[in-house]
Coordinates of C-alpha atoms in Angstrom, one line a residue:
Chain A
M1 CA 3.8 -67.9 -33.1
P2 CA 1.9 -67.7 -36.4
K3 CA 3.9 -66.9 -39.5
V4 CA 2.1 -63.6 -40.0
I5 CA 3.2 -62.3 -36.7
K6 CA 6.8 -63.5 -37.2
S7 CA 7.1 -61.6 -40.5
Y8 CA 5.3 -58.5 -39.0
V9 CA 8.0 -58.4 -36.2
R10 CA 10.8 -58.9 -38.7
I11 CA 9.6 -56.3 -41.2
I12 CA 8.8 -53.6 -38.6
D13 CA 12.0 -54.1 -36.8
K14 CA 14.0 -53.8 -40.0
L15 CA 12.0 -50.8 -41.2
N16 CA 12.4 -48.9 -37.9
H17 CA 16.1 -49.7 -37.7
G18 CA 16.5 -48.0 -41.1
V19 CA 14.4 -45.0 -40.2
G20 CA 16.3 -44.7 -36.9
L21 CA 19.7 -44.7 -38.6
F22 CA 18.4 -41.8 -40.8
A23 CA 16.9 -39.9 -37.9
M24 CA 20.0 -40.1 -35.7
Y25 CA 22.1 -38.3 -38.3
M26 CA 19.6 -35.4 -38.4
I27 CA 21.5 -34.0 -35.5
F28 CA 24.2 -32.8 -38.0
F29 CA 21.5 -31.0 -40.0
M30 CA 20.3 -29.3 -36.8
M31 CA 23.9 -28.1 -36.1
A32 CA 24.3 -26.9 -39.6
V33 CA 21.1 -24.8 -39.5
L34 CA 22.0 -23.3 -36.1
L35 CA 25.5 -22.5 -37.3
Y36 CA 24.2 -20.8 -40.4
S37 CA 21.8 -18.9 -38.1
S38 CA 24.6 -17.5 -36.0
F39 CA 26.7 -16.6 -39.0
S40 CA 23.8 -14.8 -40.7
K41 CA 23.1 -12.9 -37.5
T42 CA 26.7 -11.8 -37.0
F43 CA 27.7 -11.0 -40.6
S44 CA 24.5 -10.1 -42.4
V45 CA 20.8 -10.0 -42.1
P46 CA 19.4 -12.6 -39.6
A47 CA 17.8 -15.5 -41.3
L48 CA 14.1 -15.8 -40.5
W49 CA 13.6 -19.4 -41.1
T50 CA 16.3 -21.0 -39.1
L51 CA 14.5 -21.1 -35.7
E52 CA 11.6 -23.0 -37.0
V53 CA 13.5 -25.3 -39.3
A54 CA 15.6 -26.3 -36.3
Q55 CA 12.5 -26.9 -34.2
F56 CA 10.9 -29.0 -37.0
T57 CA 14.1 -31.0 -37.2
M58 CA 14.1 -31.7 -33.5
V59 CA 10.5 -32.9 -33.5
A60 CA 11.2 -35.1 -36.4
Y61 CA 14.4 -36.3 -34.7
Y62 CA 12.7 -37.7 -31.6
L63 CA 9.5 -38.9 -33.2
L64 CA 11.1 -40.7 -36.1
G65 CA 13.8 -41.9 -33.8
G66 CA 11.2 -43.1 -31.2
A67 CA 10.9 -46.6 -32.6
Y68 CA 14.6 -47.1 -32.9
S69 CA 15.2 -45.9 -29.3
L70 CA 12.7 -48.5 -28.2
Q71 CA 14.6 -51.2 -30.1
M72 CA 17.8 -50.1 -28.4
G73 CA 16.1 -50.3 -25.0
S74 CA 17.0 -46.7 -24.2
H75 CA 13.9 -45.9 -22.3
V76 CA 14.2 -45.9 -18.5
R77 CA 12.1 -48.1 -16.3
M78 CA 11.6 -47.9 -12.6
D79 CA 13.5 -51.0 -11.7
L80 CA 13.0 -51.4 -8.0
A81 CA 11.1 -54.7 -8.4
Y82 CA 11.6 -55.2 -12.1
D83 CA 15.3 -55.8 -11.9
R84 CA 14.8 -58.8 -9.6
W85 CA 12.4 -60.7 -11.8
S86 CA 13.3 -63.5 -14.1
T87 CA 13.3 -62.9 -17.9
K88 CA 10.1 -64.8 -18.1
T89 CA 8.3 -62.8 -15.4
K90 CA 9.5 -59.6 -16.9
A91 CA 8.0 -60.6 -20.2
R92 CA 4.7 -61.6 -18.6
V93 CA 4.3 -58.3 -16.8
D94 CA 5.5 -56.4 -19.8
S95 CA 3.1 -58.0 -22.2
I96 CA 0.2 -56.6 -20.1
T97 CA 1.6 -53.2 -19.2
I98 CA 2.7 -52.5 -22.7
L99 CA -1.0 -52.3 -23.6
F100 CA -1.1 -49.1 -21.6
L101 CA 1.8 -47.8 -23.7
I102 CA 0.0 -48.8 -26.9
F103 CA -3.2 -47.0 -25.6
F104 CA -1.2 -43.8 -25.0
M105 CA 0.3 -44.1 -28.5
L106 CA -3.2 -44.5 -30.0
V107 CA -4.5 -41.4 -28.3
L108 CA -1.4 -39.5 -29.4
L109 CA -2.0 -40.6 -33.0
Y110 CA -5.7 -39.8 -32.8
G111 CA -4.9 -36.2 -31.7
G112 CA -2.2 -36.0 -34.4
I113 CA -4.5 -37.0 -37.2
S114 CA -7.2 -34.6 -36.2
S115 CA -4.7 -31.8 -35.8
T116 CA -3.2 -32.6 -39.3
M117 CA -6.7 -32.7 -40.9
Y118 CA -7.3 -29.2 -39.5
A119 CA -4.0 -28.0 -40.8
L120 CA -4.8 -29.4 -44.3
K121 CA -8.3 -28.1 -44.4
Y122 CA -7.6 -24.5 -43.4
G123 CA -4.1 -24.2 -44.7
E124 CA -2.8 -23.5 -41.2
T125 CA 0.4 -21.6 -41.1
S126 CA 2.8 -21.0 -38.2
R127 CA 2.3 -17.7 -36.4
S128 CA 5.7 -16.2 -37.2
I129 CA 7.1 -13.8 -39.9
W130 CA 8.3 -16.7 -42.0
A131 CA 4.8 -18.4 -41.6
P132 CA 5.5 -21.9 -43.0
Q133 CA 2.6 -24.3 -43.7
M134 CA 2.1 -26.6 -40.7
A135 CA 0.7 -29.6 -42.5
P136 CA 4.0 -31.0 -43.8
I137 CA 5.7 -31.2 -40.4
K138 CA 2.5 -32.5 -38.8
I139 CA 2.4 -35.3 -41.4
I140 CA 6.0 -36.2 -40.6
M141 CA 5.1 -36.2 -36.9
N142 CA 2.3 -38.6 -37.5
I143 CA 4.6 -40.9 -39.5
G144 CA 6.9 -41.0 -36.5
I145 CA 4.0 -41.7 -34.2
V146 CA 2.7 -44.5 -36.4
L147 CA 6.1 -46.1 -36.7
T148 CA 6.6 -46.0 -32.9
L149 CA 3.2 -47.5 -32.4
L150 CA 4.0 -50.3 -34.8
Q151 CA 7.2 -50.9 -32.9
T152 CA 5.4 -51.1 -29.6
I153 CA 3.1 -53.7 -31.1
S154 CA 6.1 -55.6 -32.3
I155 CA 7.6 -55.5 -28.8
F156 CA 4.2 -56.7 -27.5
F157 CA 4.5 -59.8 -29.7
K158 CA 8.1 -60.4 -28.6
N159 CA 7.1 -60.1 -24.9
L160 CA 4.2 -62.5 -25.5
A161 CA 6.6 -65.0 -27.2
T162 CA 9.1 -64.8 -24.3
A163 CA 6.3 -65.1 -21.7
T164 CA 4.8 -68.3 -23.3
G165 CA 8.2 -69.7 -24.2
K166 CA 7.6 -69.7 -27.9
D167 CA 10.0 -68.9 -30.7
I168 CA 9.5 -65.7 -32.7
T169 CA 12.5 -65.4 -35.0
Chain B
M1 CA -15.6 -36.5 -7.1
S2 CA -13.6 -33.5 -5.8
Y3 CA -10.6 -32.3 -7.7
D4 CA -8.1 -33.0 -4.9
L5 CA -9.2 -36.6 -4.9
I6 CA -8.8 -36.9 -8.7
A7 CA -5.3 -35.4 -8.3
L8 CA -4.5 -38.0 -5.7
L9 CA -5.9 -40.7 -7.8
M10 CA -3.7 -39.6 -10.7
F11 CA -0.6 -39.8 -8.6
S12 CA -1.3 -43.1 -7.1
S13 CA -2.2 -44.8 -10.4
M14 CA 1.0 -43.4 -11.9
M15 CA 3.0 -44.8 -9.0
I16 CA 1.5 -48.2 -9.4
L17 CA 2.2 -48.3 -13.1
L18 CA 5.7 -47.1 -12.5
I19 CA 6.3 -49.9 -10.1
T20 CA 5.3 -52.5 -12.7
G21 CA 8.5 -51.5 -14.5
Q22 CA 6.9 -50.4 -17.7
R23 CA 8.8 -47.6 -19.5
V24 CA 8.4 -44.4 -17.5
Y25 CA 7.0 -42.4 -20.4
G26 CA 4.4 -45.0 -21.0
A27 CA 3.2 -45.0 -17.4
I28 CA 3.0 -41.2 -17.2
G29 CA 1.5 -40.8 -20.6
F30 CA -1.2 -43.4 -20.1
V31 CA -2.4 -41.9 -16.8
A32 CA -2.4 -38.4 -18.5
V33 CA -4.6 -39.5 -21.4
I34 CA -6.9 -41.7 -19.6
F35 CA -7.7 -39.0 -17.0
A36 CA -8.1 -36.4 -19.8
L37 CA -10.6 -38.6 -21.6
F38 CA -12.4 -39.4 -18.3
L39 CA -12.6 -35.7 -17.3
W40 CA -13.2 -33.9 -20.6
G41 CA -14.3 -36.6 -23.0
D42 CA -13.8 -35.5 -26.6
G43 CA -12.2 -32.3 -25.5
G44 CA -9.3 -34.2 -23.9
V45 CA -8.5 -36.4 -26.8
E46 CA -6.0 -34.0 -28.4
L47 CA -4.2 -33.3 -25.2
A48 CA -1.3 -35.6 -25.8
F49 CA -0.6 -34.3 -29.3
S50 CA -0.9 -30.7 -28.0
A51 CA 1.9 -31.5 -25.6
N52 CA 3.9 -32.6 -28.6
M53 CA 3.4 -29.2 -30.3
K54 CA 4.3 -27.4 -27.0
L55 CA 7.5 -29.4 -26.9
M56 CA 8.3 -28.5 -30.5
K57 CA 7.8 -24.8 -29.9
W58 CA 10.0 -24.9 -26.8
Y59 CA 13.1 -23.6 -28.4
P60 CA 15.7 -24.1 -25.6
L61 CA 15.1 -27.8 -25.6
L62 CA 17.2 -28.1 -28.8
T63 CA 20.2 -27.8 -26.5
L64 CA 19.5 -31.2 -25.1
P65 CA 20.6 -33.4 -28.0
L66 CA 23.4 -31.1 -28.7
F67 CA 24.8 -31.2 -25.2
I68 CA 24.4 -35.0 -25.0
F69 CA 26.3 -35.3 -28.3
M70 CA 29.0 -33.0 -27.1
G71 CA 29.4 -35.0 -23.9
Y72 CA 30.1 -38.2 -25.8
I73 CA 32.5 -36.4 -28.1
L74 CA 34.4 -34.9 -25.2
A75 CA 34.7 -38.3 -23.5
E76 CA 36.2 -39.8 -26.6
S77 CA 38.4 -36.9 -27.7
G78 CA 41.3 -37.4 -25.3
I79 CA 40.8 -33.8 -24.0
A80 CA 39.8 -35.2 -20.6
E81 CA 42.9 -37.4 -20.4
D82 CA 45.2 -34.4 -20.8
L83 CA 43.3 -32.4 -18.3
Y84 CA 43.5 -35.3 -15.8
K85 CA 47.3 -35.4 -16.3
M86 CA 47.5 -31.7 -15.7
F87 CA 45.6 -31.9 -12.4
H88 CA 47.5 -35.1 -11.5
V89 CA 50.9 -33.5 -11.7
W90 CA 50.0 -30.2 -10.1
M91 CA 47.9 -31.5 -7.2
G92 CA 49.5 -34.9 -6.6
P93 CA 52.0 -33.9 -3.8
L94 CA 49.1 -32.9 -1.5
D95 CA 47.4 -35.4 0.8
G96 CA 44.2 -36.2 -1.1
G97 CA 45.5 -34.1 -3.9
L98 CA 44.5 -36.4 -6.7
A99 CA 40.9 -36.3 -5.4
I100 CA 41.0 -32.6 -5.2
G101 CA 42.4 -32.5 -8.7
T102 CA 39.5 -34.7 -9.8
I103 CA 37.0 -32.2 -8.5
G104 CA 38.9 -29.6 -10.5
L105 CA 38.6 -31.8 -13.6
M106 CA 34.9 -32.1 -13.0
V107 CA 34.4 -28.4 -12.7
V108 CA 36.2 -27.9 -16.1
I109 CA 34.0 -30.6 -17.7
S110 CA 30.9 -29.0 -16.1
A111 CA 31.8 -25.7 -17.7
M112 CA 31.8 -27.4 -21.1
N113 CA 28.7 -29.5 -20.8
G114 CA 25.3 -29.2 -19.4
L115 CA 24.7 -32.7 -18.1
S116 CA 26.3 -34.8 -15.4
V117 CA 26.7 -37.9 -17.6
A118 CA 29.8 -36.5 -19.3
G119 CA 31.7 -35.9 -16.1
M120 CA 30.6 -39.3 -14.8
A121 CA 31.9 -41.1 -17.8
I122 CA 35.2 -39.3 -17.8
G123 CA 35.6 -39.6 -14.0
A124 CA 34.8 -43.4 -14.0
S125 CA 36.9 -44.3 -17.0
I126 CA 39.9 -42.0 -16.6
A127 CA 40.3 -40.8 -13.0
L128 CA 38.9 -43.8 -11.0
P129 CA 41.4 -46.4 -12.2
E130 CA 44.3 -44.1 -11.6
L131 CA 43.2 -43.2 -8.1
L132 CA 42.6 -46.8 -7.1
R133 CA 46.0 -47.8 -8.4
R134 CA 47.6 -45.2 -6.2
G135 CA 46.0 -46.5 -3.1
Y136 CA 43.1 -44.1 -2.7
D137 CA 40.2 -45.4 -0.7
K138 CA 37.6 -46.7 -3.1
I139 CA 34.7 -45.4 -1.2
M140 CA 36.3 -42.0 -1.0
V141 CA 37.0 -42.0 -4.7
T142 CA 33.6 -43.1 -6.0
G143 CA 32.0 -40.4 -3.8
V144 CA 34.3 -37.7 -5.2
I145 CA 33.5 -38.6 -8.8
Q146 CA 29.8 -38.7 -8.2
A147 CA 29.7 -35.5 -6.3
G148 CA 32.0 -33.8 -8.8
S149 CA 30.1 -34.9 -11.9
S150 CA 26.8 -33.7 -10.4
L151 CA 28.2 -30.1 -10.7
G152 CA 27.5 -30.5 -14.4
I153 CA 23.9 -29.4 -13.9
L154 CA 24.7 -26.4 -11.7
V155 CA 27.7 -24.8 -13.4
P156 CA 26.7 -23.1 -16.7
P157 CA 25.8 -24.4 -19.2
S158 CA 23.1 -26.5 -17.5
V159 CA 20.4 -28.6 -19.1
V160 CA 18.4 -28.9 -15.9
L161 CA 18.2 -25.1 -15.7
V162 CA 17.0 -25.1 -19.3
L163 CA 14.2 -27.5 -18.4
Y164 CA 13.4 -25.4 -15.3
G165 CA 13.4 -22.2 -17.4
M166 CA 10.7 -23.6 -19.6
I167 CA 8.4 -24.5 -16.8
A168 CA 9.1 -21.4 -14.7
R169 CA 9.2 -19.1 -17.7
Q170 CA 12.4 -17.5 -16.7
P171 CA 15.3 -16.5 -19.0
V172 CA 17.9 -19.2 -19.3
G173 CA 20.8 -16.8 -19.4
K174 CA 20.0 -15.4 -16.0
L175 CA 19.5 -18.9 -14.6
W176 CA 22.9 -19.9 -15.8
L177 CA 24.5 -16.9 -14.3
A178 CA 22.7 -17.6 -11.1
G179 CA 24.2 -21.2 -11.0
L180 CA 27.8 -20.1 -11.4
I181 CA 28.7 -18.9 -7.8
P182 CA 26.8 -21.7 -6.0
G183 CA 28.4 -24.2 -8.3
L184 CA 31.9 -23.0 -7.6
M185 CA 31.0 -22.7 -3.9
M186 CA 29.9 -26.3 -3.9
A187 CA 33.2 -27.4 -5.5
G188 CA 35.0 -25.4 -2.9
L189 CA 33.1 -27.2 -0.1
F190 CA 34.0 -30.6 -1.6
I191 CA 37.6 -29.6 -1.8
I192 CA 37.7 -28.4 1.8
Y193 CA 36.1 -31.6 2.9
I194 CA 38.6 -33.8 1.0
A195 CA 41.6 -31.8 2.3
I196 CA 40.5 -32.0 5.9
R197 CA 39.5 -35.6 5.8
C198 CA 42.8 -36.7 4.0
K199 CA 44.9 -34.6 6.4
L200 CA 43.3 -36.5 9.3
Q201 CA 43.3 -39.9 7.7
P202 CA 46.1 -39.8 5.1
H203 CA 45.6 -43.5 4.2
L204 CA 42.3 -42.5 2.4
G205 CA 44.2 -40.4 -0.1
P206 CA 48.0 -40.7 0.1
A207 CA 50.2 -38.1 -1.5
L208 CA 52.1 -39.1 -4.6
A209 CA 55.3 -41.1 -4.1
K210 CA 58.6 -39.1 -4.4
E211 CA 59.7 -40.7 -7.6
E212 CA 56.4 -39.8 -9.2
R213 CA 56.8 -36.2 -8.2
N214 CA 60.1 -35.8 -9.9
I215 CA 58.9 -33.9 -12.9
S216 CA 60.8 -30.9 -14.3
W217 CA 59.1 -27.5 -14.1
G218 CA 59.2 -27.2 -17.8
K219 CA 57.1 -30.3 -18.2
K220 CA 54.8 -29.1 -15.5
F221 CA 54.1 -25.9 -17.3
S222 CA 53.7 -27.6 -20.7
L223 CA 51.0 -29.7 -19.1
L224 CA 49.0 -26.6 -18.3
S225 CA 48.4 -26.2 -22.1
A226 CA 45.8 -29.0 -21.7
G227 CA 43.6 -26.4 -20.2
I228 CA 43.5 -24.3 -23.4
I229 CA 41.1 -26.4 -25.4
P230 CA 38.4 -26.4 -22.7
L231 CA 38.8 -22.7 -22.2
V232 CA 38.3 -22.1 -25.9
I233 CA 35.2 -24.3 -26.0
F234 CA 33.8 -22.6 -22.9
F235 CA 34.3 -19.1 -24.4
S236 CA 33.1 -20.0 -27.8
M237 CA 29.9 -21.3 -26.3
T238 CA 29.0 -19.6 -23.0
G239 CA 31.0 -16.5 -23.9
L240 CA 29.3 -16.0 -27.2
F241 CA 26.0 -16.5 -25.6
I242 CA 26.5 -14.1 -22.7
S243 CA 27.9 -11.4 -24.9
G244 CA 24.9 -11.7 -27.1
Y245 CA 26.5 -12.9 -30.4
T246 CA 24.6 -16.2 -30.5
S247 CA 21.3 -17.3 -28.9
L248 CA 21.3 -20.1 -26.3
V249 CA 20.6 -22.8 -28.8
E250 CA 23.1 -21.5 -31.4
S251 CA 25.8 -21.5 -28.8
S252 CA 25.2 -25.2 -27.9
A253 CA 25.6 -26.0 -31.6
V254 CA 28.8 -24.0 -31.6
G255 CA 30.0 -25.9 -28.6
A256 CA 29.1 -29.3 -30.1
I257 CA 30.9 -28.4 -33.3
S258 CA 34.0 -27.1 -31.5
A259 CA 34.2 -30.3 -29.5
L260 CA 34.0 -32.2 -32.7
I261 CA 36.7 -30.2 -34.3
A262 CA 39.0 -30.6 -31.3
A263 CA 38.5 -34.3 -31.4
I264 CA 39.2 -34.5 -35.1
A265 CA 42.2 -32.3 -34.8
R266 CA 43.7 -34.6 -32.2
G267 CA 43.1 -37.5 -34.5
K268 CA 40.8 -39.3 -32.1
M269 CA 37.7 -39.3 -34.3
T270 CA 37.1 -42.5 -36.2
K271 CA 34.0 -43.4 -38.2
Q272 CA 33.0 -46.0 -35.6
I273 CA 33.3 -43.5 -32.6
L274 CA 31.3 -40.9 -34.5
H275 CA 28.6 -43.5 -35.3
D276 CA 28.4 -44.7 -31.7
S277 CA 28.2 -41.2 -30.3
V278 CA 25.4 -40.3 -32.7
Q279 CA 23.6 -43.5 -31.9
K280 CA 23.8 -43.0 -28.1
T281 CA 22.8 -39.4 -28.5
L282 CA 19.6 -40.5 -30.2
G283 CA 18.8 -43.0 -27.5
I284 CA 19.3 -40.6 -24.6
S285 CA 17.6 -37.7 -26.3
C286 CA 14.6 -39.8 -27.2
M287 CA 14.4 -41.1 -23.7
F288 CA 14.3 -37.5 -22.4
M289 CA 12.0 -36.1 -25.0
W290 CA 9.3 -38.8 -24.7
I291 CA 9.3 -38.5 -20.9
I292 CA 9.0 -34.7 -21.2
L293 CA 6.2 -35.2 -23.7
A294 CA 4.3 -37.5 -21.4
A295 CA 5.0 -35.2 -18.4
L296 CA 3.7 -32.2 -20.3
A297 CA 0.4 -34.0 -20.9
F298 CA 0.3 -35.0 -17.3
G299 CA 0.9 -31.4 -16.2
A300 CA -1.8 -30.1 -18.5
V301 CA -4.4 -32.3 -16.9
F302 CA -3.1 -31.2 -13.5
D303 CA -3.3 -27.6 -14.4
G304 CA -6.8 -28.1 -15.7
L305 CA -7.8 -29.5 -12.3
G306 CA -6.6 -26.4 -10.5
A307 CA -4.7 -28.7 -8.2
V308 CA -2.0 -26.2 -7.4
K309 CA -4.5 -23.7 -6.0
A310 CA -5.9 -26.4 -3.8
I311 CA -2.5 -27.3 -2.4
K312 CA -1.8 -23.7 -1.6
T313 CA -5.1 -23.3 0.2
L314 CA -4.3 -26.3 2.2
F315 CA -0.9 -25.1 3.2
I316 CA -1.4 -21.4 3.8
D317 CA -5.0 -21.0 4.8
N318 CA -5.8 -24.3 6.5
L319 CA -2.5 -25.2 8.1
E320 CA -1.4 -21.5 8.5
L321 CA 2.2 -22.3 7.6
N322 CA 4.9 -19.7 7.0
P323 CA 6.1 -19.6 3.4
W324 CA 9.6 -20.4 4.5
V325 CA 8.5 -23.5 6.2
I326 CA 6.6 -24.6 3.1
L327 CA 9.7 -23.9 1.0
I328 CA 11.9 -26.1 3.3
L329 CA 9.2 -28.8 3.4
M330 CA 9.1 -28.7 -0.4
Q331 CA 12.8 -29.3 -0.7
L332 CA 12.7 -32.1 1.8
S333 CA 9.8 -33.8 0.1
F334 CA 11.7 -33.3 -3.2
I335 CA 14.8 -35.1 -1.7
I336 CA 12.6 -37.9 -0.3
M337 CA 10.8 -38.4 -3.6
G338 CA 14.2 -38.4 -5.3
M339 CA 15.1 -41.5 -3.4
F340 CA 12.2 -43.5 -4.8
L341 CA 11.4 -41.9 -8.2
D342 CA 13.3 -42.1 -11.4
D343 CA 15.2 -38.8 -11.6
T344 CA 14.3 -37.8 -15.1
A345 CA 10.7 -38.4 -14.4
M346 CA 10.9 -36.5 -11.2
L347 CA 12.5 -33.5 -12.8
V348 CA 9.6 -33.0 -15.1
I349 CA 6.9 -34.0 -12.7
V350 CA 8.0 -32.0 -9.7
A351 CA 8.7 -28.7 -11.4
P352 CA 5.2 -28.1 -12.8
L353 CA 3.9 -28.8 -9.3
Y354 CA 6.3 -26.8 -7.2
V355 CA 7.1 -23.8 -9.5
P356 CA 3.6 -22.3 -9.5
L357 CA 3.4 -22.8 -5.7
V358 CA 6.8 -21.0 -5.2
K359 CA 5.5 -18.2 -7.4
L360 CA 2.3 -17.9 -5.4
L361 CA 4.3 -17.7 -2.2
G362 CA 6.2 -14.8 -3.6
F363 CA 9.7 -16.2 -3.9
D364 CA 12.2 -15.2 -6.6
L365 CA 12.0 -17.8 -9.4
I366 CA 15.6 -17.4 -10.5
W367 CA 16.8 -18.1 -7.0
Y368 CA 14.4 -21.0 -6.7
G369 CA 15.9 -22.4 -9.9
V370 CA 19.2 -22.8 -8.1
L371 CA 17.6 -24.4 -5.1
Y372 CA 15.8 -26.7 -7.5
T373 CA 19.0 -27.7 -9.3
I374 CA 20.9 -28.4 -6.1
T375 CA 18.1 -30.5 -4.8
C376 CA 18.1 -32.4 -8.1
Q377 CA 21.9 -33.0 -7.6
I378 CA 21.1 -34.4 -4.2
A379 CA 18.3 -36.6 -5.6
Y380 CA 20.6 -37.9 -8.3
M381 CA 22.9 -39.3 -5.6
T382 CA 20.6 -40.6 -2.9
P383 CA 20.0 -44.3 -2.7
P384 CA 18.2 -46.5 -3.5
F385 CA 17.5 -44.7 -6.7
G386 CA 19.7 -42.3 -8.4
Y387 CA 21.0 -42.0 -11.9
N388 CA 24.5 -41.3 -10.8
L389 CA 24.5 -44.3 -8.6
F390 CA 23.6 -46.7 -11.4
L391 CA 25.8 -45.0 -14.0
M392 CA 28.6 -45.3 -11.5
K393 CA 28.0 -49.0 -11.0
A394 CA 27.8 -49.5 -14.7
M395 CA 31.0 -47.6 -15.4
A396 CA 33.2 -48.4 -12.4
P397 CA 35.7 -51.3 -12.2
K398 CA 34.3 -54.6 -10.8
E399 CA 35.9 -54.2 -7.3
V400 CA 33.5 -51.3 -6.6
A401 CA 30.3 -52.9 -5.4
L402 CA 26.9 -51.1 -5.3
S403 CA 27.0 -51.1 -1.5
D404 CA 30.4 -49.2 -1.7
I405 CA 28.7 -46.7 -3.9
Y406 CA 25.8 -46.3 -1.6
R407 CA 28.1 -45.6 1.3
S408 CA 30.4 -43.3 -0.6
V409 CA 27.8 -40.6 -1.2
T410 CA 26.8 -39.9 2.5
P411 CA 29.4 -37.2 3.3
F412 CA 28.8 -35.5 0.0
V413 CA 25.1 -35.5 0.3
L414 CA 25.5 -33.8 3.6
I415 CA 27.8 -31.2 2.1
M416 CA 25.3 -30.6 -0.6
M417 CA 22.6 -30.1 1.9
L418 CA 24.9 -27.6 3.6
G419 CA 25.3 -25.8 0.3
L420 CA 21.5 -25.8 -0.2
A421 CA 21.1 -24.3 3.2
L422 CA 23.7 -21.6 2.4
V423 CA 21.9 -20.6 -0.8
I424 CA 18.5 -20.5 1.1
L425 CA 20.0 -18.3 3.9
F426 CA 22.0 -16.1 1.5
P427 CA 20.0 -15.6 -1.7
Q428 CA 22.6 -13.2 -2.9
L429 CA 24.9 -16.2 -3.6
A430 CA 22.6 -17.0 -6.5
L431 CA 21.2 -13.6 -7.3
W432 CA 24.3 -11.4 -7.4
M433 CA 25.5 -12.5 -10.8
P434 CA 22.2 -12.2 -12.7
Q435 CA 21.5 -8.8 -11.1
N436 CA 24.9 -7.3 -11.9
V437 CA 25.8 -8.9 -15.2
E438 CA 24.0 -7.3 -18.1
L439 CA 22.9 -9.8 -20.8
N440 CA 23.0 -8.1 -24.2
R441 CA 19.9 -9.6 -25.5

């Protein structure tokens, strides 16, 4: 494998590992927001912003964590045939089928960018009483999608390396 | 090309991609976007991202990561071990008593958590080795644990009913109430089966030896205190929700925090365990969320095709089938699909297809939610595919082979089908609670 690809894989993996560690602790932020929400409802005036902040946190949680979850191999596969193949066969098939996954991510990103452009241009706000700007969360979503896309490409290179018996680290 | 044919093409290309073993969300998502582009060109390009926005605005989904986190904390906290000891001592003297106690343990775990993974982990790591050591039949025991843990998605709180509630647009509170009686009934059926089977064949589940039963009554009663923490967690979560103090999502946060506090108070929470739990939670949550994202996109294309109307016309007008026959056919096809499809994927693919059809046929959607969940339970346990089967294999001691696990589920699957039939025949089993308990929200 060319040196460029090797360093791409190394850098992306490291970056997404870091982002993933950050994302996974966001669950405590979610809990704190929701706990505050129930307190404010019981003991004083209900807070208006908690619902949406919790939603924004969740979407950031799984999009920013997407790449790390790929690294951990958390995503299920239908392993009827897959489980019986050798490592090499798995890698060969994967390096083709992952192109479908990459295509899906590209379409997702395309839609994300166009939706974010719209939000920025017209100052789109959420249709709620709190009415926050939508652009910031959409930008965060796009960052998550880009990072996940970069990770799938890194996995593609790794599959390719295994399939052809070359070294990538 | 006619729309029915396009729908068929979508399904078959998805199946082919799934069989290649690529990640499930990739296979579903790709089929969704490629068909959207092909059908609507530029208009279809934002479909995937809109699914993302839909997912974000679906508030009850926030319970998913919180319940997953809670499940891991409960498994680590030692609460389950105490509970097991309690059931062990109280039920041990009966034939098959420990197996019955295990079902009890699973019901308590189910009342604290909305997924079956927690019960499975606790059952396989705590109950299974103990039962095997006491000469219980391994096939019997693995069946008990799988069946028991599957109650996690029927007894409130239930994540499956949360997912269903989004698709069917039904209030989650009512769905949870509807699951309560069928859940307890199912546990009762399991217990009756174990009791009868072990009475007839005592070697499958021998009663505890005399010397093990020699425990003073004072000790016996002090063991009951193990039940206090689960009770507190249950009421601080489901109780607060049903009485209207907290919303659904807020209660799941309260539940997660109370489990965390219980674990810390018992001195079981180290930095490493916390880190591992948080990490596993991210993995499982992301797995679910990305599949749901892809399935929502898939469903949107399907809706756009008007495929449901076409299926209904086929069944009712062309084949002149009775709605009840269709309902039963649907559950059967669901179970058959459950054998071959990945369960998570099935959950989110089947519901958007079946729910509108059930509504068109004029059935109660709360009631159907319970049928749907029981069918999911069955699908979780039917070979060759089933989450519970693989989880069990991964968690059980080595002497339990996959073939043992496959064989172990048969009687329990039959019992669950009996339970399903009972709820179909007597809808009040599911509907009595939601009709008679007023939710203050």
